[in-house]
Coordinates of C-alpha atoms in Angstrom, one line a residue:
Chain W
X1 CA -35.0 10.3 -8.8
X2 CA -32.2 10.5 -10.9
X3 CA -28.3 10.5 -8.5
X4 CA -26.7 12.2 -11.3
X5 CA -29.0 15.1 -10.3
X6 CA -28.9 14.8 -6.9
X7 CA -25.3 15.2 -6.5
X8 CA -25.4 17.2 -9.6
X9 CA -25.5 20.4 -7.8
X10 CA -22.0 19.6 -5.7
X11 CA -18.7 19.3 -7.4
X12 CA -17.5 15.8 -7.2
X13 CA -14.4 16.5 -5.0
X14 CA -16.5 18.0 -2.5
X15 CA -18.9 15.2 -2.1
X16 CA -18.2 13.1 1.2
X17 CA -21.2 10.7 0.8
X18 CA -21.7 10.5 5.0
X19 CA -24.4 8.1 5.6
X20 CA -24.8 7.0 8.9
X21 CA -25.5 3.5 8.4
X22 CA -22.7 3.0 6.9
X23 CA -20.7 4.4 9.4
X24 CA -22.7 2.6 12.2
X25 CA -22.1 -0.9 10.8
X26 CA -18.6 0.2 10.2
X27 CA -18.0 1.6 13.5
X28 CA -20.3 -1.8 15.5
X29 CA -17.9 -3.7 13.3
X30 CA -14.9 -2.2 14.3
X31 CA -15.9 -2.5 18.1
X32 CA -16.8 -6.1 17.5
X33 CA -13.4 -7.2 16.6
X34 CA -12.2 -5.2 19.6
X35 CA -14.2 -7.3 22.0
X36 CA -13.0 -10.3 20.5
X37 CA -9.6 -9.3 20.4
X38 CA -9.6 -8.3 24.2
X39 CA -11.3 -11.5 24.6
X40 CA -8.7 -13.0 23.6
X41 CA -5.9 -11.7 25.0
X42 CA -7.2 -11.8 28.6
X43 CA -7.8 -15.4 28.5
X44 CA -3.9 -15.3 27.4
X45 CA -4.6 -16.4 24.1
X46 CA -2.5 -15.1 21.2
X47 CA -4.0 -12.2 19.2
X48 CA -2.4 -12.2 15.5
X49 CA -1.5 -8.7 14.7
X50 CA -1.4 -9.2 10.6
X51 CA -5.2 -10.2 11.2
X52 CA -6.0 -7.6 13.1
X53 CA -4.4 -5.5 10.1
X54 CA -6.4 -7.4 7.7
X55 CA -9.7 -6.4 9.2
X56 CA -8.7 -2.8 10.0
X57 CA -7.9 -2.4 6.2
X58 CA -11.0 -4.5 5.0
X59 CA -13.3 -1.7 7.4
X60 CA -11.0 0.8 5.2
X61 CA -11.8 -0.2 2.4
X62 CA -16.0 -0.6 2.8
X63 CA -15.4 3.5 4.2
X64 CA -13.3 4.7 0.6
X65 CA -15.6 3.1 -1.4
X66 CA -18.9 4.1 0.3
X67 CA -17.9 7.4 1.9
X68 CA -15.5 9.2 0.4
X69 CA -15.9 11.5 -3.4
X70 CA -15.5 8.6 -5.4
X71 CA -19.1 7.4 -4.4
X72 CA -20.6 10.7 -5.6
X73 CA -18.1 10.0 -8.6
X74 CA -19.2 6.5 -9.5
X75 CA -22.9 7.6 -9.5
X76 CA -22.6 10.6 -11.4
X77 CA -19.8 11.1 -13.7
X78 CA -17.6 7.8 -14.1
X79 CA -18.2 4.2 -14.7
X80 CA -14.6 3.5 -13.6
X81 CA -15.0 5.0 -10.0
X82 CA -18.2 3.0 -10.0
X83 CA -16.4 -0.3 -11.0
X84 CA -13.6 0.9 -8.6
X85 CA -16.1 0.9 -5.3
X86 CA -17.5 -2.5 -6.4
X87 CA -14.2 -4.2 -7.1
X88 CA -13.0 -2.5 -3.5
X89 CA -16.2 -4.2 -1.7
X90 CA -15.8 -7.8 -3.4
X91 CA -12.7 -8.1 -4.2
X92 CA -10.7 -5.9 -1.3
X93 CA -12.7 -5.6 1.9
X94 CA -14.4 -9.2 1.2
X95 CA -10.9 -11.0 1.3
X96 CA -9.5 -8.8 3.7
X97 CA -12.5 -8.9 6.5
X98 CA -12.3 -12.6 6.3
X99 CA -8.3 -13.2 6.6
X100 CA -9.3 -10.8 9.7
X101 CA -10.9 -14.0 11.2
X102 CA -9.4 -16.8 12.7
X103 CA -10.9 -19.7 14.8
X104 CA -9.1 -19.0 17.9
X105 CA -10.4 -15.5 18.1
X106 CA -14.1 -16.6 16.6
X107 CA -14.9 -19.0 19.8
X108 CA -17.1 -16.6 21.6
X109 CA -19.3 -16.4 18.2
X110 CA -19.2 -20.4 16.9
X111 CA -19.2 -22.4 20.6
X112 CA -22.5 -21.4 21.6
X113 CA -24.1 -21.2 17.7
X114 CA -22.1 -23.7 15.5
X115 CA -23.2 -26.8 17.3
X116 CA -27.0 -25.8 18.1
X117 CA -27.1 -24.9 14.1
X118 CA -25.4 -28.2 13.0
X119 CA -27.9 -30.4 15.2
X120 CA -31.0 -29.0 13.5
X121 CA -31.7 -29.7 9.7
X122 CA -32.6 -26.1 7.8
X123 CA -29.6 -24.5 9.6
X124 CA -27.4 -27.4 9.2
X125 CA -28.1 -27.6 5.4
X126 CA -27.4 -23.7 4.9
X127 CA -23.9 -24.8 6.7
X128 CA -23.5 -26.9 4.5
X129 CA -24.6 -25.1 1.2
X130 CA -22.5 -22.2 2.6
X131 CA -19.6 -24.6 2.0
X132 CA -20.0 -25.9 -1.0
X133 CA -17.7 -24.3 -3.4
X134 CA -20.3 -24.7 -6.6
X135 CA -22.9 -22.6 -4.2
X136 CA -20.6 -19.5 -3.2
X137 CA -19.1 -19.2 -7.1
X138 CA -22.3 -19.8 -8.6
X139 CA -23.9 -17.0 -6.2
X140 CA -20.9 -14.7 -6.8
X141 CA -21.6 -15.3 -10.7
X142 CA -24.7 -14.6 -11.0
X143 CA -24.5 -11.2 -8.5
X144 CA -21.9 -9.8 -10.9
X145 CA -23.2 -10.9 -14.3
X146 CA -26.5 -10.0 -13.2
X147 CA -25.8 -5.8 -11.7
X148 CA -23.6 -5.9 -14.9
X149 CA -26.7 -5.7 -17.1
X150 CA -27.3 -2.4 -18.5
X151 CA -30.9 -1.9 -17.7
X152 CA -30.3 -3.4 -14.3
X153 CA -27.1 -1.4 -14.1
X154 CA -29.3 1.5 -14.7
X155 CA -32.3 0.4 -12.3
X156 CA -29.2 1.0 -9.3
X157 CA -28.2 4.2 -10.8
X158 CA -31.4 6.0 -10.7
X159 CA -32.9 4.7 -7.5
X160 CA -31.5 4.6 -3.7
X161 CA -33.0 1.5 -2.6
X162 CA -31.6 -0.3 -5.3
X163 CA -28.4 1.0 -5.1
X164 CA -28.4 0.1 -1.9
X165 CA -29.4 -3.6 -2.6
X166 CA -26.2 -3.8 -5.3
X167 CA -23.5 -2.5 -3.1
X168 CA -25.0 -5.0 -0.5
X169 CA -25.5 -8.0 -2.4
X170 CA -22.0 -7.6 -4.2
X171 CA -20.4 -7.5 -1.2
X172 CA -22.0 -10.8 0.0
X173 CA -21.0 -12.4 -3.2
X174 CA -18.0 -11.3 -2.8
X175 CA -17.4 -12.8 0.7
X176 CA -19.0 -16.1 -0.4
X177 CA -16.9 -16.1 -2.9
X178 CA -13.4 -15.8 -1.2
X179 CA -14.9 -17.7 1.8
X180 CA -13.8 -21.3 0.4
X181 CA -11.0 -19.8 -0.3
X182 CA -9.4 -18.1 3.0
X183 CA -11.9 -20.4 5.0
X184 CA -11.6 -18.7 8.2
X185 CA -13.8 -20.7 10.2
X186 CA -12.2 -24.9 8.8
X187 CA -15.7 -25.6 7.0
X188 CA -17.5 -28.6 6.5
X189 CA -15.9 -29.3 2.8
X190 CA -12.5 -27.7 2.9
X191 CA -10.7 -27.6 -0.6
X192 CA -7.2 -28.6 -0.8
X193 CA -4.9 -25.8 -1.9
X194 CA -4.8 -26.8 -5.8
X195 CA -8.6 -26.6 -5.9
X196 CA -8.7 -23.5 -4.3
X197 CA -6.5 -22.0 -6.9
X198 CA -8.0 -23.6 -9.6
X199 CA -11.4 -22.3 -8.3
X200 CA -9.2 -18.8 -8.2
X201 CA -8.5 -19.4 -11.6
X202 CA -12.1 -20.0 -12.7
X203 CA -13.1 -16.7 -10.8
X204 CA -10.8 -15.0 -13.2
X205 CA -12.0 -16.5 -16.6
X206 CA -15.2 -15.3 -15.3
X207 CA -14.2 -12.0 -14.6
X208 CA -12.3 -12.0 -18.0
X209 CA -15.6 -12.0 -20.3
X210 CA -17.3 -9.3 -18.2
X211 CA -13.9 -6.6 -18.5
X212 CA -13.6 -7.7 -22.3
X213 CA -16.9 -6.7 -22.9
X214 CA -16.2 -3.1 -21.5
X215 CA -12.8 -3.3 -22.7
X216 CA -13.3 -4.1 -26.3
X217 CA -17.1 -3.4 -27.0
X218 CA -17.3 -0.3 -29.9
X219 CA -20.5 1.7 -27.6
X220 CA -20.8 2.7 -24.6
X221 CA -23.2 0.1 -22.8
X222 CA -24.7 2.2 -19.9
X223 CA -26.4 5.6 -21.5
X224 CA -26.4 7.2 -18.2
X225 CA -22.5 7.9 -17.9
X226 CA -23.0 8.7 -22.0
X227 CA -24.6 11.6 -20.7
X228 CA -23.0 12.4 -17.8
X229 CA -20.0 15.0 -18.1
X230 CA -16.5 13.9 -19.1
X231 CA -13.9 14.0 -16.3
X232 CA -10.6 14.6 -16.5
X233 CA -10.8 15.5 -20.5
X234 CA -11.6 11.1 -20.4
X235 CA -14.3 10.4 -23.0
X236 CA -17.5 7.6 -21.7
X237 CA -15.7 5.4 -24.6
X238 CA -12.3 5.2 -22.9
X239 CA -14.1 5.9 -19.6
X240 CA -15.4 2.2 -19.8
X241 CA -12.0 0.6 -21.0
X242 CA -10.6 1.9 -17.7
X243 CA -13.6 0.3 -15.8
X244 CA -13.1 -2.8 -17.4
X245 CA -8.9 -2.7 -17.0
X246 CA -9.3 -1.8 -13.6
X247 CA -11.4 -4.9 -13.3
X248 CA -9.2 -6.7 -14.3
X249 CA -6.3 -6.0 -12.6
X250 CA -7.2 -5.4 -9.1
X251 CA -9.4 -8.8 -9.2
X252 CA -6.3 -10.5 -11.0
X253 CA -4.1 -9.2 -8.1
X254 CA -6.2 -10.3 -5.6
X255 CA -6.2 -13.8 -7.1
X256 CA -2.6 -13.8 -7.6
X257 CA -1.9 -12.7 -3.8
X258 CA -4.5 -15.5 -2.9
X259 CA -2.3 -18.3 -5.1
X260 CA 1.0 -16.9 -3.4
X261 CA -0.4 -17.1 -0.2
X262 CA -2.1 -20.5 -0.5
X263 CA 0.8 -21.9 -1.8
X264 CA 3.6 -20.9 0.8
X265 CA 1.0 -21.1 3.3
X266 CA 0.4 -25.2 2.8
X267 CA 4.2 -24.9 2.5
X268 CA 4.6 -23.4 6.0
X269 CA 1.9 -25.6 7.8
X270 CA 3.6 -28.3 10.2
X271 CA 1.9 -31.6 9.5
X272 CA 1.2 -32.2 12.6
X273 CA -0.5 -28.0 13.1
X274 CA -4.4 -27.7 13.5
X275 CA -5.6 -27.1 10.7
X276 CA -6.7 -23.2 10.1
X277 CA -6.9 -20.6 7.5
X278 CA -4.5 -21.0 4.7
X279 CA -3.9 -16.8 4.2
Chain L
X1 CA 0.9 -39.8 -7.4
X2 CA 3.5 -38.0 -10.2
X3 CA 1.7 -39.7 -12.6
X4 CA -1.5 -39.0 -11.5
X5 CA -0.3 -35.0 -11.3
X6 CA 0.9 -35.1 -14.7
X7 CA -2.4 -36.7 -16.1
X8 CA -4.2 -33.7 -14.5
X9 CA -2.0 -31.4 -16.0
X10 CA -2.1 -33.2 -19.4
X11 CA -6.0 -33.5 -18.8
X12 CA -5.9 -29.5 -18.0
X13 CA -4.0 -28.5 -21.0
X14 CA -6.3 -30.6 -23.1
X15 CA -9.1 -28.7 -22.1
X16 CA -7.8 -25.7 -22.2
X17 CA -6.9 -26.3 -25.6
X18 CA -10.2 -27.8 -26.6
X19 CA -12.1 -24.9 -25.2
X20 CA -9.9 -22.2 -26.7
X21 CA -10.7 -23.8 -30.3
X22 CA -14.5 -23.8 -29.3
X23 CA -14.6 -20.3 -28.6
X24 CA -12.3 -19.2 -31.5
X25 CA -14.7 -21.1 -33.8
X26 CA -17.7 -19.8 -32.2
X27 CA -16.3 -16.4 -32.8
X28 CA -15.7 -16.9 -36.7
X29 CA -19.1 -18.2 -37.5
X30 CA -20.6 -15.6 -35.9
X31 CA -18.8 -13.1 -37.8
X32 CA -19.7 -10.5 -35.6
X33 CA -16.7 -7.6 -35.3
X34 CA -17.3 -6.4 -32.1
X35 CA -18.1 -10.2 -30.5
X36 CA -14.8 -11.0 -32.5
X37 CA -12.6 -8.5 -30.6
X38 CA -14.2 -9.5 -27.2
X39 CA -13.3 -12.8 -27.6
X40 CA -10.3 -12.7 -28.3
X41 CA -9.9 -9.8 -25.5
X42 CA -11.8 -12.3 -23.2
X43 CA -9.9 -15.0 -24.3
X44 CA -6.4 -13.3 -23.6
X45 CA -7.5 -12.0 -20.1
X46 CA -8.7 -15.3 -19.0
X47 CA -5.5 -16.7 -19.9
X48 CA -3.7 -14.1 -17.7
X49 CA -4.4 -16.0 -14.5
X50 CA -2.9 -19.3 -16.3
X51 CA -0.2 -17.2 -17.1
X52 CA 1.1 -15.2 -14.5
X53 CA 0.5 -17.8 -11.3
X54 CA 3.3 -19.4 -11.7
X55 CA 5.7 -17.0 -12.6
X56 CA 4.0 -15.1 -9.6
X57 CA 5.2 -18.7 -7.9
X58 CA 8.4 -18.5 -8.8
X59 CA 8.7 -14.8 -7.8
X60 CA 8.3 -15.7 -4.2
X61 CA 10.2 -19.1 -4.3
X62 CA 13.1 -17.4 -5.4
X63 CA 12.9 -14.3 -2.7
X64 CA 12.5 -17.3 -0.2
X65 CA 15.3 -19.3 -1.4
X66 CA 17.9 -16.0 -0.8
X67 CA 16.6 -15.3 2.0
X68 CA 17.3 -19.0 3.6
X69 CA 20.9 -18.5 2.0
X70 CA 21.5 -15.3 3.6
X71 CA 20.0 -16.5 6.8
X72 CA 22.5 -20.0 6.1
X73 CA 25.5 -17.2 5.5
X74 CA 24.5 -15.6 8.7
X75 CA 24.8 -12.4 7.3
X76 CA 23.6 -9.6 10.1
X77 CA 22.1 -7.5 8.3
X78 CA 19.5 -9.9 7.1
X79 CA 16.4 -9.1 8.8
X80 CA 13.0 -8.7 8.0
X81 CA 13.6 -4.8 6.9
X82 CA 16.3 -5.8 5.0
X83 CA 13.8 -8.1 3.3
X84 CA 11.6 -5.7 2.5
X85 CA 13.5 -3.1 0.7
X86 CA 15.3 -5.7 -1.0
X87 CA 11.4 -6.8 -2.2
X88 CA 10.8 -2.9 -2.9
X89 CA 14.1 -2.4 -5.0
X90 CA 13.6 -5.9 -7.1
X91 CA 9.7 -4.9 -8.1
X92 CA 11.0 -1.3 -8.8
X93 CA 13.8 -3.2 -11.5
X94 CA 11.3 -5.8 -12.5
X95 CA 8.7 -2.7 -13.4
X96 CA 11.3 -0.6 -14.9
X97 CA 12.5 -3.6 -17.6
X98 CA 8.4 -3.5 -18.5
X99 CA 8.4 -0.1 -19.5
X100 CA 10.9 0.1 -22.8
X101 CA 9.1 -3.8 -23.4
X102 CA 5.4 -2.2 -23.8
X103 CA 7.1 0.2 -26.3
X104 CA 8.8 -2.1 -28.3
X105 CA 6.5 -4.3 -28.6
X106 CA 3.8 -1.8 -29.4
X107 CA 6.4 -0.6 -31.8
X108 CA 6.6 -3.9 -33.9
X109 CA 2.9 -4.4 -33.7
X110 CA 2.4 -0.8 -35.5
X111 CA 5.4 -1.6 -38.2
X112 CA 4.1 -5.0 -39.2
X113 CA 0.6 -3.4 -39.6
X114 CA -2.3 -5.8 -40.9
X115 CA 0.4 -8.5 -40.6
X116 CA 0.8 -8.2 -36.8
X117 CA -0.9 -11.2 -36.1
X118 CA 2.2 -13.9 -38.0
X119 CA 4.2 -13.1 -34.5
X120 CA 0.8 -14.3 -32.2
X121 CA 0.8 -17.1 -34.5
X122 CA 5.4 -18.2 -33.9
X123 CA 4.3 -16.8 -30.3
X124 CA 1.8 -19.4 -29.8
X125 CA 3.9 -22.5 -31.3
X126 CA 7.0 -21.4 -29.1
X127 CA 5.2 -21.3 -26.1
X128 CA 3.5 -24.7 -26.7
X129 CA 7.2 -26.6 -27.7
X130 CA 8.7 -24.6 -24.3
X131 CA 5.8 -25.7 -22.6
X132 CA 5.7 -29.5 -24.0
X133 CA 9.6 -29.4 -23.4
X134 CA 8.8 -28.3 -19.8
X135 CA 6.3 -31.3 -19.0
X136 CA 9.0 -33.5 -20.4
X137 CA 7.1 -34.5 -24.1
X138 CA 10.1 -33.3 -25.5
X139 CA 13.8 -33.8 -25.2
X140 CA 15.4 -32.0 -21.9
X141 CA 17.9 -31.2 -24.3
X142 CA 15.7 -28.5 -26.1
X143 CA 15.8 -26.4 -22.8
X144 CA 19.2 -26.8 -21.8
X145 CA 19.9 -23.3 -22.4
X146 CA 16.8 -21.7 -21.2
X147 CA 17.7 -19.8 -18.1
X148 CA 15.5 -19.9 -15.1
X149 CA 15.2 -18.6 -11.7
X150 CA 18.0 -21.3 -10.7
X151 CA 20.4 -19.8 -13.5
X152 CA 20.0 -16.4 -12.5
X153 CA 20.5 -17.2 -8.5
X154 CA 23.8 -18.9 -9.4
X155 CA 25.0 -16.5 -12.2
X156 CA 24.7 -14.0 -9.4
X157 CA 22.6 -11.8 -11.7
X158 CA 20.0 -12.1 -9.1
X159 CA 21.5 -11.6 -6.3
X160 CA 19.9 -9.4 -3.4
X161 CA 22.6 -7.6 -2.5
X162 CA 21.8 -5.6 -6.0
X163 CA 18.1 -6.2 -6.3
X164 CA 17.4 -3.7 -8.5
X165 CA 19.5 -5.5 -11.3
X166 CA 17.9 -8.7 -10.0
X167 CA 14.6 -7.3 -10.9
X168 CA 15.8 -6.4 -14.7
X169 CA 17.3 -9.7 -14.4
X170 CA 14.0 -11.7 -13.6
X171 CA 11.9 -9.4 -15.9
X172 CA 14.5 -10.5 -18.5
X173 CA 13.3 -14.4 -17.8
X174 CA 9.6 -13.5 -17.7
X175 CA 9.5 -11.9 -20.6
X176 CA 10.8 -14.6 -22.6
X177 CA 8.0 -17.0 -21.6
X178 CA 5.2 -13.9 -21.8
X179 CA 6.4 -11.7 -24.5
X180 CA 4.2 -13.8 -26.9
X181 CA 1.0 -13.3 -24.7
X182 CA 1.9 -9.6 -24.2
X183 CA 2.5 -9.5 -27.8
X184 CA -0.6 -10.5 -28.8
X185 CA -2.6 -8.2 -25.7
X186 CA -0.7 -5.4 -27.7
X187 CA -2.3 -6.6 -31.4
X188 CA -5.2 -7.4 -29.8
X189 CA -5.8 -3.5 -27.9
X190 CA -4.4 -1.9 -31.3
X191 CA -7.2 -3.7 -33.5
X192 CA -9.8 -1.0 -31.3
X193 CA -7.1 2.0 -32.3
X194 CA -6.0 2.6 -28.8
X195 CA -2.1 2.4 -28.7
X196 CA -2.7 3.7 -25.3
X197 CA -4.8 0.7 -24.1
X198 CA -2.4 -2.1 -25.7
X199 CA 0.6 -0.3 -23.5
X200 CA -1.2 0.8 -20.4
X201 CA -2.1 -3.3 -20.4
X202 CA 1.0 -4.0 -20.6
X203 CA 2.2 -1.8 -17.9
X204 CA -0.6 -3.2 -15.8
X205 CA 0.5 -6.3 -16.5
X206 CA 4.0 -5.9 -14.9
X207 CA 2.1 -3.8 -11.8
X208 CA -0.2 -7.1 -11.4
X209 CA 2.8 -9.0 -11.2
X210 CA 4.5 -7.1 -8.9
X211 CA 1.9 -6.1 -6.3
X212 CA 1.1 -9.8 -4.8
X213 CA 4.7 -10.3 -4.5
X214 CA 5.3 -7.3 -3.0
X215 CA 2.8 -7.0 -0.4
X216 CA 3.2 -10.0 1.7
X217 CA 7.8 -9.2 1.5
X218 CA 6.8 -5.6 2.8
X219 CA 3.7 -7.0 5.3
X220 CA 4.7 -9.9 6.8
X221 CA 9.1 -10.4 5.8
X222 CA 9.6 -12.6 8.6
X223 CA 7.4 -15.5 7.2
X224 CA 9.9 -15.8 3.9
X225 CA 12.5 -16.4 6.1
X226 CA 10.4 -19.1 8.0
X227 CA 9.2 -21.0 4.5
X228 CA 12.6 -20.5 3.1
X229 CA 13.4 -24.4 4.1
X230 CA 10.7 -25.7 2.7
X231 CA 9.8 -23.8 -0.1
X232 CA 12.5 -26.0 -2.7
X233 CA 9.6 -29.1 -2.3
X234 CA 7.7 -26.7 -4.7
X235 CA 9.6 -26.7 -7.5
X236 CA 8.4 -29.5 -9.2
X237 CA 5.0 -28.4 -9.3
X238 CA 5.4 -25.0 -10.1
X239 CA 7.8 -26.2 -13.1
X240 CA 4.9 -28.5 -14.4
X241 CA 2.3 -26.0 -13.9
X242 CA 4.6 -23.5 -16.0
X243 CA 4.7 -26.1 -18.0
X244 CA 1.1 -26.8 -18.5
X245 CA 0.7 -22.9 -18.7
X246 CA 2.8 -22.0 -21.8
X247 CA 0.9 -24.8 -23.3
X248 CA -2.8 -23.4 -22.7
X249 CA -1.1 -19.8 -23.7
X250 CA 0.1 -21.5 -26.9
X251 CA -3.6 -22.7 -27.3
X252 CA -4.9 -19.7 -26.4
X253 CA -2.8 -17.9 -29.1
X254 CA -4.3 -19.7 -32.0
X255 CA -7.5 -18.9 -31.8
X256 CA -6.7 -15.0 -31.2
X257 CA -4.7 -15.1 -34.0
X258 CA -7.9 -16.7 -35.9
X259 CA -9.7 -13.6 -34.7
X260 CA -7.3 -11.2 -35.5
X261 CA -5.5 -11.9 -38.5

C-alpha cells in the first residue's frame, strides 16, 4: 500500500507517527543506561555526565526522526525530511549513543560475555570482523549506496516492512560505521587517531558522490516525491538539492566534530591513562 | 619519524592529485552534461573534508591557546561560561564575515559569465604554491607575510576579550586559503542556474565550520582549559596537513575547471 496515501488523508503537521515499538525500544533503552548508571555509582565508580548527555540526545534523536511530523513528512511529501531522518539515525543518534558508552560503565554487559565470546571461534571471529575497519565502512557503504537506489528507494516508500528494514539497517550501518571511530568498548584492532580521521575523511568522499548526484542531477530521481505535492511553494527539483545539501552538511559536521574531538582528545590523554574512548 | 610524516603527506597529496586527474578525465570522455556537473560537484564536496579539517584544527587550537593565556594571566573572570560565550560571540563574527563573501563572490561569478572558470583555474595554482610553500618545497620566504592564527593572536585582532571582531578576524584568514574552493562551489552551483544553491552552500559552508567548534566550547568549556598546555605540540602537524590540503584543493581545482570551463 502506497504511505503517501495512507498519511494522505492527515495534514503533515498533524501527523505524530506513535508507534509503539519504537517507543518501547526507546523507553527499554533509556532504562538500560539508567541501571547501568546506578550501577555504577553505587559501587562508587564515577558516572560521566557528558556521556550520559550523549546518550540522552542520541535516544532524542532516534524519537524526532521516527516519531514526530517529519516522518509522515519524509514518506509523503519531501525527499529532504526523508534524507533528514536517515542522516539523524546514522549520522546523529549512531555517534551520539556510542560516545554514551564507556568501558567503566559497560562492565556489567562485557565481564560475563566478552571473554566466553572471545574463547569460542564463530563469536570470536564476528569480534573480530566487528573491528575491522574495512568491514564496518564497507557495510556502511553498501547500506547507503544500496537504499539510495531509486527503485529500492521506492520498494521502502511503498511498503511498511521495508521501510522498516531501511530505517533499521541504516542505523546499524551507521553505528558500525562510527564504531572504529569513537570505539567505546578499546576493540581488538584500535586505529590510531590519524587513521581514524583519515577513515573520516574517506566516509565523506563517499558521502560526496551520493549528495552530488541529488545535488547536481537535471531530474528528479525518485517519481514518487515527483508526484507528491510541493511543500512550502519548494519544487521536487530543488526539493532534492536540499536532500542532497543537507547530506552533506550534517554528515560533514559530524565528521569535523569527530576530527576536533579526536585530535584534542589524543592531546589530552596522559601517557601513562588507560586507554578508552577518544570522543 | 618527520620524514616519514612528510612522505605520507607527500604520498597523500600525490594521490589526491592523481585521482582528481582520473576522474576529471573520466568525466570529459564521457561527455555526458549531467555526469559532468556531478563530478565536478562530487569532486568539490569530497574535497570539503580535506579542506576544512584543518582549519576546523586550528579553530580549536587557537580558542585553546587563549584560554591557557588567560588562565596564565589569572584573569577571574575566566571560567568555563566565560568560554562559552566567548565561543558563541566568535562563530556569530566568523558567520557574519561569510555572509557579504557568498555575495561577492557569487557577484564575480555572474559578471565574468562563461569565463567564470579562469579564477578556479589562478584559484587552483595559488592554493597549490601556498600549499607547496607550507610543506616547505618552496622558499619560507614566499609566506612571510601570510598571516595566521599566530599573527592574529599577537596583533590582538583576535583577542577574546572582543570575540566578535576575532571571528571577522579569523574568517578574514580562512577565507584567503578557501575563497578559491568557495569560488569554484559558487561556479560550479551557477552552471545548474541556481544562484540560490551556489550561496546557500556557501553559507553552509561557514555553518559547517562553525558548529563542531562550537559545540564541544559551549558542552564541555572546561576541557579547553585542560588541553590548553598541550595543545601547541599540534601545530606542526596541523601546519603540514594545511599544507597537504591546499595542495589536493589546488588539484582538485583543475579538473573542475576542466569540467566547467
Amino acid at each position: 500500500m502506497d504511505l503517501l496515501l495512507a498519511h494522505g488523508a492527515m495534514p503533515p503537521g498533524a501527523a505524530w507517527h506513535l508507534e509503539a515499538p519504537v517507543q518501547m525500544g526507546l523507553a527499554c533503552a533509556a532504562a538500560g543506561y539508567l541501571f547501568l548508571v546506578l550501577r555504577l555509582r553505587s559501587r562508587g565508580g564515577a558516572v560521566k555526565r557528558g556521556r550520559a548527555w550523549a546518550w540522552g540526545l542520541g535516544l532524542a534523536s532516534v524519537l524526532v526522526a521516527l516519531q514526530t511530523p517529519l516522518s509522515a513528512v519524509a514518506e509523503g511529501r519531501s525527499l529532504a525530511a526523508h534524507m533528514l531522518q536517515h542522516v539523524l539515525l546514522m549520522s546523529v543518534a549512531a555517534p551520539l549513543l556510542l560516545v554514551g558508552l564507556y568501558p567503566r560503565l559497560l562492565v556489567p554487559v562485557t565481564r560475563p560475555l566478552l571473554p566466553a565470546m572471545l574463547n569460542r571461534r564463530f563469536p570470536s571471529a564476528l569480534l573480530r570482523m566487528l573491528s575491522e575497519p574495512a568491514f564496518t565502512f564497507g557495510v556502511w557503504l553498501l547500506v547507503l549506496y544500496l537504499w539510495h537506489v531509486p527503485a529500492v528507494y521506492g520498494l521502502a516508500l511503498h511498503s511498511e516492512p521495508w521501510h522498516i528494514a531501511e530505517h533499521l539497517s541504516l542505523m546499524i550501518a551507521g553505528t558500525l560505521f562510527w564504531l572504529p571511530v569513537i570505539d567505546p568498548l578499546v576493540s581488538l584492532k584500535r586505529m590510531p587517531p590519524v587513521r581514524r580521521i583519515l577513515y573520516l575523511g574517506g566516509g565523506q568522499v563517499a558521502t560526496a558522490v551520493l549528495a552530488a548526484v541529488l545535488v547536481w542531477w537535471p531530474d528528479v530521481l525518485y517519481i514518487h516525491y515527483e508526484r507528491a505535492n510541493e511543500m512550502w511553494g519548494i519544487s521536487p527539483q530543488a526539493d532534492q538539492q536540499v536532500a542532497g545539501a543537507l547530506m552533506m552538511v550534517i554528515d560533514m559536521i559530524a565528521a569535523l566534530w569527530a576530527t576536533t574531538w579526536i585530535a584534542l582528545g589524543s592531546l589530552g590523554r596522559a601517557p601513562s591513562a588507560q586507554p578508552q574512548a577518544a570522543l | 619519524m618527520d620524514a616519514l610524516a612528510d612522505r605520507r603527506v607527500g604520498l597523500g597529496a600525490a594521490g589526491a592529485l592523481a585521482a582528481a586527474f582520473v576522474t576529471g578525465g573520466v568525466a570529459l570522455a564521457t561527455g555526458s552534461s549531467q555526469w559532468t556537473m556531478v563530478l565536478a560537484g562530487a569532486l568539490l564536496l569530497g574535497s570539503g573534508f580535506a579542506v576544512m579539517a584543518p582549519c576546523q584544527l586550528q579553530m580549536s587550537a587557537m580558542l585553546t591557546h587563549v584560554v591557557r593565556n588567560m588562565a596564565a594571566r589569572n584573569v577571574s573572570a575566566w571560567g568555563a561560561p566565560s568560554v562559552a560565550r566567548a565561543a558563541g560571540l566568535f562563530s556569530l563574527g566568523y558567520l557574519v564575515f561569510y555572509a557579504p563573501v557568498a555575495i561577492l563572490l557569487g557577484g564575480l561569478a555572474l559578471l565574468l559569465g562563461p569565463y567564470a572558470w579562469m579564477l578556479c583555474l589562478i584559484g587552483g595554482v595559488m592554493a597549490m604554491v601556498l600549499g607547496l610553500a607550507a610543506l616547505g618545497a618552496l622558499p619560507r620566504s614566499w609566506l612571510s607575510r601570510c598571516r595566521g592564527p599566530l599573527y592574529l593572536l599577537r596583533s590582538g585582532r583576535a583577542s577574546f576579550r572582543r570575540p566578535f571582531a576575532a571571528g571577522i578576524a579569523f574568517g578574514q584568514y580562512c577565507a584567503t586559503c578557501c575563497g578559491p574552493y568557495l569560488y569554484a562551489l559558487l561556479v560550479v552551483a551557477g552552471a545548474t542556474g541556481a544562484f540560490w544553491l551556489g550561496a546557500g552552500l556557501v553559507a553552509l559552508y561557514s555553518l559547517t565550520m562553525v558548529v563542531p567548534f562550537l559545540l564541544p566550547a559551549l558542552l564541555a568549556p572546561g576541557r579547553y582549559a585542560v588541553l590548553g598546555e598541550r595543545v601547541q605540540t599540534l601545530a606542526p602537524q596541523v601546519n603540514r596537513a594545511t599544507g597537504a590540503a591546499l595542495i589536493a584543493m589546488g588539484a582538485v581545482l583543475f579538473p573542475v575547471t576542466a569540467l566547467i570551463a
